[in-house]
Tab-separated table of C-alpha atoms in Angstrom:
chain	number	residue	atom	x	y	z
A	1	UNK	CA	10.842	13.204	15.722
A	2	UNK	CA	8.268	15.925	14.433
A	3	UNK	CA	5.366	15.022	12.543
A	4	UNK	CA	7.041	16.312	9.493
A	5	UNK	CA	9.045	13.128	9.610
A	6	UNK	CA	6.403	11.095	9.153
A	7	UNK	CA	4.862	12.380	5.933
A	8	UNK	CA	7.366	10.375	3.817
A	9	UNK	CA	5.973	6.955	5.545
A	10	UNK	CA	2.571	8.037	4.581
A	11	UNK	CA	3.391	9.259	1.106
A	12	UNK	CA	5.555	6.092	0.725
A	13	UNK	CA	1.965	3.946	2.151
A	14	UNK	CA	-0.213	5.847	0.192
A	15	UNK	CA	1.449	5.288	-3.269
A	16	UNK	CA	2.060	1.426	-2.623
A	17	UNK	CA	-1.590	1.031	-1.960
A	18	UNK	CA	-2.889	3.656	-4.188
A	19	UNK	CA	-6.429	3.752	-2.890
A	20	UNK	CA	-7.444	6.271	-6.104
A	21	UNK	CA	-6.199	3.481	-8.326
A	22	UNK	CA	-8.066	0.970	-6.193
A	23	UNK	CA	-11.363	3.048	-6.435
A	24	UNK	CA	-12.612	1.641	-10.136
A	25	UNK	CA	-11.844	-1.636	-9.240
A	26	UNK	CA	-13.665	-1.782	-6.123
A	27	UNK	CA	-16.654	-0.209	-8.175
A	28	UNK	CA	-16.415	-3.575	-10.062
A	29	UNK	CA	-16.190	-5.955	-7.680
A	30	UNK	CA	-19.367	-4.899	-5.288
A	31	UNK	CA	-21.373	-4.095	-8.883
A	32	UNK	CA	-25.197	-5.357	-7.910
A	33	UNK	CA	-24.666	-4.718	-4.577
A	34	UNK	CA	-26.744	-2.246	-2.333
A	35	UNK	CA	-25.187	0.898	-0.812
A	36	UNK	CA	-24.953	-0.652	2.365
A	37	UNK	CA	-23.574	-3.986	1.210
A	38	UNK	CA	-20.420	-2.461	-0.544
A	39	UNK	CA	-20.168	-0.497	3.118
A	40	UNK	CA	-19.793	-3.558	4.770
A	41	UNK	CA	-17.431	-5.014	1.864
A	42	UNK	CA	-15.761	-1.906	2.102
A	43	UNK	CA	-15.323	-1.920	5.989
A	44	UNK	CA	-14.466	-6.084	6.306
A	45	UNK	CA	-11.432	-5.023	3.828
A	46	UNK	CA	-9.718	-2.283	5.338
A	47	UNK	CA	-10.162	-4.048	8.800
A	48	UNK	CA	-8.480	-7.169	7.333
A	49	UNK	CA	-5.867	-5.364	5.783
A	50	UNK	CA	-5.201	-3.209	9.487
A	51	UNK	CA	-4.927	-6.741	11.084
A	52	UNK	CA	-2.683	-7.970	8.534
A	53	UNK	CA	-0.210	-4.797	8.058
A	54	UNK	CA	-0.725	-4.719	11.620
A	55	UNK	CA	0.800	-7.948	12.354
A	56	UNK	CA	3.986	-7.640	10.260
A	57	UNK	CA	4.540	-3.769	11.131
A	58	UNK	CA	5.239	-5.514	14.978
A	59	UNK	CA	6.869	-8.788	14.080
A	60	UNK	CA	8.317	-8.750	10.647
A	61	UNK	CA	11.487	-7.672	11.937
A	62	UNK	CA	11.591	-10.890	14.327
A	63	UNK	CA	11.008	-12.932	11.294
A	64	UNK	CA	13.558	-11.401	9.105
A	65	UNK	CA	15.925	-12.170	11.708
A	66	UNK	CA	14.776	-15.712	12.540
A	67	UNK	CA	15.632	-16.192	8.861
A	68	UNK	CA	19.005	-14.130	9.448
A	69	UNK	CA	18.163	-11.165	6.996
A	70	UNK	CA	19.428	-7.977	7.986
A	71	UNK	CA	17.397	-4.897	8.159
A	72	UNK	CA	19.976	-3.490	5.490
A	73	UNK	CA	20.027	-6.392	2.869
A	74	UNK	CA	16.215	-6.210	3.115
A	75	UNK	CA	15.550	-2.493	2.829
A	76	UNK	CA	18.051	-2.946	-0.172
A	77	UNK	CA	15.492	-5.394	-1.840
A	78	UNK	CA	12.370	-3.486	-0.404
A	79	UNK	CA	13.438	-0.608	-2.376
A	80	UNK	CA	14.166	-3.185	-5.377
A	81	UNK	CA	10.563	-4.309	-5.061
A	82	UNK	CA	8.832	-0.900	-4.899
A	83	UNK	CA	10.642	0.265	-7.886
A	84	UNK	CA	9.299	-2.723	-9.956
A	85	UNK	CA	5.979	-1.850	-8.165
A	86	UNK	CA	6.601	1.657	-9.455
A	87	UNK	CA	7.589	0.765	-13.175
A	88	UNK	CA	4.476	-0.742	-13.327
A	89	UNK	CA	1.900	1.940	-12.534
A	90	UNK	CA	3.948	4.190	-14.524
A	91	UNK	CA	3.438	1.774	-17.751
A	92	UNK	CA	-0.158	0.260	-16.574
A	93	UNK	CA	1.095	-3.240	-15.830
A	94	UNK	CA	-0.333	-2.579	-12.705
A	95	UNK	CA	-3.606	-1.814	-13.384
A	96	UNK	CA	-3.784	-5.037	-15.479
A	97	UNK	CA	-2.754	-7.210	-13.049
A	98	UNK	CA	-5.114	-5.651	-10.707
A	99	UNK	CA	-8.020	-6.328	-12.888
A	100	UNK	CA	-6.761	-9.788	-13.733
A	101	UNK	CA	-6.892	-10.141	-9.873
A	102	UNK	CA	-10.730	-9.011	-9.448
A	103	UNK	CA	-11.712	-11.044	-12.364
A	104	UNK	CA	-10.820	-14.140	-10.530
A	105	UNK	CA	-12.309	-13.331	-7.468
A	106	UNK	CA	-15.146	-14.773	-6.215
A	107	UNK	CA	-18.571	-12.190	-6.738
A	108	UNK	CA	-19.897	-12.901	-3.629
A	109	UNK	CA	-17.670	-11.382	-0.723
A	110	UNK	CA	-14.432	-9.680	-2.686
A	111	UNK	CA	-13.674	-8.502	1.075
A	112	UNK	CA	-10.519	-10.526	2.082
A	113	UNK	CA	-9.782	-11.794	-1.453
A	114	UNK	CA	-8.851	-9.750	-3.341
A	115	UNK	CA	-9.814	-6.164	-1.697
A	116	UNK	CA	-7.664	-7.012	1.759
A	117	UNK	CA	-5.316	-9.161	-0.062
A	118	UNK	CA	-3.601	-8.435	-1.960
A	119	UNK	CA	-4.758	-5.209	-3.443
A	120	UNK	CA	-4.528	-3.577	-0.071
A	121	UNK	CA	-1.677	-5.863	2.029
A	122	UNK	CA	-0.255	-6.808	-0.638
A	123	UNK	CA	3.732	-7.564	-1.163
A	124	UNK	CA	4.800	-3.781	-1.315
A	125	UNK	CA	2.345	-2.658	1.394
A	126	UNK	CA	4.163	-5.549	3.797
A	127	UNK	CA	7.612	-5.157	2.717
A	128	UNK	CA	7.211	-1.227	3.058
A	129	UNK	CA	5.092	-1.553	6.824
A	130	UNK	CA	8.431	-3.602	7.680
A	131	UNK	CA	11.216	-1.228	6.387
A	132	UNK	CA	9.530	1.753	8.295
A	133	UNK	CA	9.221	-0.087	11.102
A	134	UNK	CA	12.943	-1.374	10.577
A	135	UNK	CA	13.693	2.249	10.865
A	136	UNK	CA	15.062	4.198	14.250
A	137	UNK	CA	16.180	1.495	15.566
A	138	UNK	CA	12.640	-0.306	15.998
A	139	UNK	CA	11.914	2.598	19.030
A	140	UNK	CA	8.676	1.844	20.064
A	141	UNK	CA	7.265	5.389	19.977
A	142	UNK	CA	8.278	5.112	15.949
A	143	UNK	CA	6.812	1.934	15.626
A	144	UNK	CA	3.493	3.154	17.236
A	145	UNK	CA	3.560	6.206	14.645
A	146	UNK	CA	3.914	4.627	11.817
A	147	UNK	CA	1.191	2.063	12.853
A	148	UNK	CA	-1.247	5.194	13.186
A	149	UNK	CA	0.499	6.435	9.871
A	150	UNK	CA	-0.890	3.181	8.325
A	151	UNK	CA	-4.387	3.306	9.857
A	152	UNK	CA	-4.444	6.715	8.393
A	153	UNK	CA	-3.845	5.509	5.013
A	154	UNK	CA	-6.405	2.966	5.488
A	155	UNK	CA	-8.848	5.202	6.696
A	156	UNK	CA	-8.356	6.891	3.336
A	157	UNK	CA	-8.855	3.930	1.561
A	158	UNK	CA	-12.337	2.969	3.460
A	159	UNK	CA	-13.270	6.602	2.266
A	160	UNK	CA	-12.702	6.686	-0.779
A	161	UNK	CA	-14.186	3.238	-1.025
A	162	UNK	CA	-17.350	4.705	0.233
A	163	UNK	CA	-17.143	7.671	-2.412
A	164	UNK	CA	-15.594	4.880	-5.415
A	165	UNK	CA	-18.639	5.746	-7.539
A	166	UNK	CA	-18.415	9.790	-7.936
A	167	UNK	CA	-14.959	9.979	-7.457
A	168	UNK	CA	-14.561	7.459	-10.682
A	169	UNK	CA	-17.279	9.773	-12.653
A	170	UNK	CA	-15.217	13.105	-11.577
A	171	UNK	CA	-11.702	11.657	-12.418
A	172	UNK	CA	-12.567	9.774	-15.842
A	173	UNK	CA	-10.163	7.311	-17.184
A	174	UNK	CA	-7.800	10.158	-18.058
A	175	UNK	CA	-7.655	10.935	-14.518
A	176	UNK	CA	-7.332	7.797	-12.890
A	177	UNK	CA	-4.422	7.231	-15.257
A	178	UNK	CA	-3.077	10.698	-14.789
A	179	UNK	CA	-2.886	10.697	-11.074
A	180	UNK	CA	-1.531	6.676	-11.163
A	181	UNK	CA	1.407	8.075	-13.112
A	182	UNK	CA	2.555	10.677	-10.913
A	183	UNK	CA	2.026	8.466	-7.898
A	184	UNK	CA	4.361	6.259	-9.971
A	185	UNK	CA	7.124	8.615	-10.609
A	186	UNK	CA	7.076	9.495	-6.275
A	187	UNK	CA	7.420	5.963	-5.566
A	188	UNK	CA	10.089	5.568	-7.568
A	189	UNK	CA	12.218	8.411	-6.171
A	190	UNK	CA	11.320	6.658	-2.713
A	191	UNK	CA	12.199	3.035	-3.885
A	192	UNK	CA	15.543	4.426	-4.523
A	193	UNK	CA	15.971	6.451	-1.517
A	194	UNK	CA	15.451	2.940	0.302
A	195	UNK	CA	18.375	1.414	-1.700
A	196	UNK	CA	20.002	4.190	-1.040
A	197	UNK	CA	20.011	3.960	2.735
A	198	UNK	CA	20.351	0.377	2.938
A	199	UNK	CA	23.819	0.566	0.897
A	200	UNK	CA	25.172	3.633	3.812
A	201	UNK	CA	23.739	0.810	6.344
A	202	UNK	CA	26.343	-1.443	5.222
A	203	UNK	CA	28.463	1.622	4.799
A	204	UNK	CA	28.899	0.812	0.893
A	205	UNK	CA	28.742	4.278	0.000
């Protein structure tokens, strides 16, 4: 497979985590805190989330079928998920829930709850790292790329962490919103493509 192949996986990582929408709110939670503090935050996050995506990207496969799920029924209810996922950064339920999320969070150290989880590896992140993994027939060279698709991802999260103040003054509100929604609209399209596959997996259509 070319590299071209594997801009989907990133597109479809990058709009579940949605660092851009995650910038604000990470703004918020490190507020009082010294430059290099939030870079620490910042880097104890990502790191967290790498180990955590990281561990069901290689073994959420064996679990699913431990539990006797097949890679179909659950790329079927993947897609499901992201679409809800989907609905609600196109209407701003997401947002909310976000911010609910931060508000209960404890001031001190908002690294592993609730930067890394589960506004980072959260549900869709997880179920997403396991479809894409699920795909090719688990190859090893695929799972390895989409690994380093994921780090990628992450890395762009840690950035944009690190630039969360000026980016939020250049994009506004508006903007934030703006960009959320057309995230939205792509995940949805890829939500349905999953749903889509897993139903010619089980050779319904």
């Amino acid at each position: 497979m070319s590299v071209a192949d594997y801009i989907p996986a990133f597109v479809a990582l990058f709009v579940v985590i949605d660092p851009i929408g995650m910038a604000p709110l990470f703004v918020a939670l490190t507020a009082g805190q010294t430059a290099h503090e939030r870079r620490i935050v910042a880097l104890r996050a990502c790191l967290v989330a790498l180990g955590i995506l990281t561990l069901f990207g290689i073994a959420g496969e064996a679990v699913l079928s431990f539990l006797g799920i097949s890679m179909p029924a659950f790329r079927m209810a993947g897609g499901i998920l992201l679409f809800l996922t989907a609905l609600d950064m196109l209407f701003e339920r997401r947002s909310q829930r976000r911010q609910g999320q931060a508000d209960s969070a404890s001031p001190d150290d908002p690294s592993v709850f609730p930067l890394a989880i589960p506004l980072i590896a959260g549900p869709g992140a997880i179920a997403t790292m396991i479809l894409l993994t699920g795909q090719d027939g688990g190859d090893i060279t695929h799972v390895l790329l989409i690994h380093l698709v994921m780090a990628l991802v992450l890395a762009v999260v840690l950035t944009l962490f690190l630039l969360a103040t000026p980016l939020e003054r250049l994009l506004g509100p508006t903007g934030i919103n703006v960009v959320t929604r057309l995230l939205g609209m792509l995940l949805a399209a890829l939500s349905v493509q999953f749903v889509i596959d897993g139903m010619r997996d089980l050779q319904v259509i």
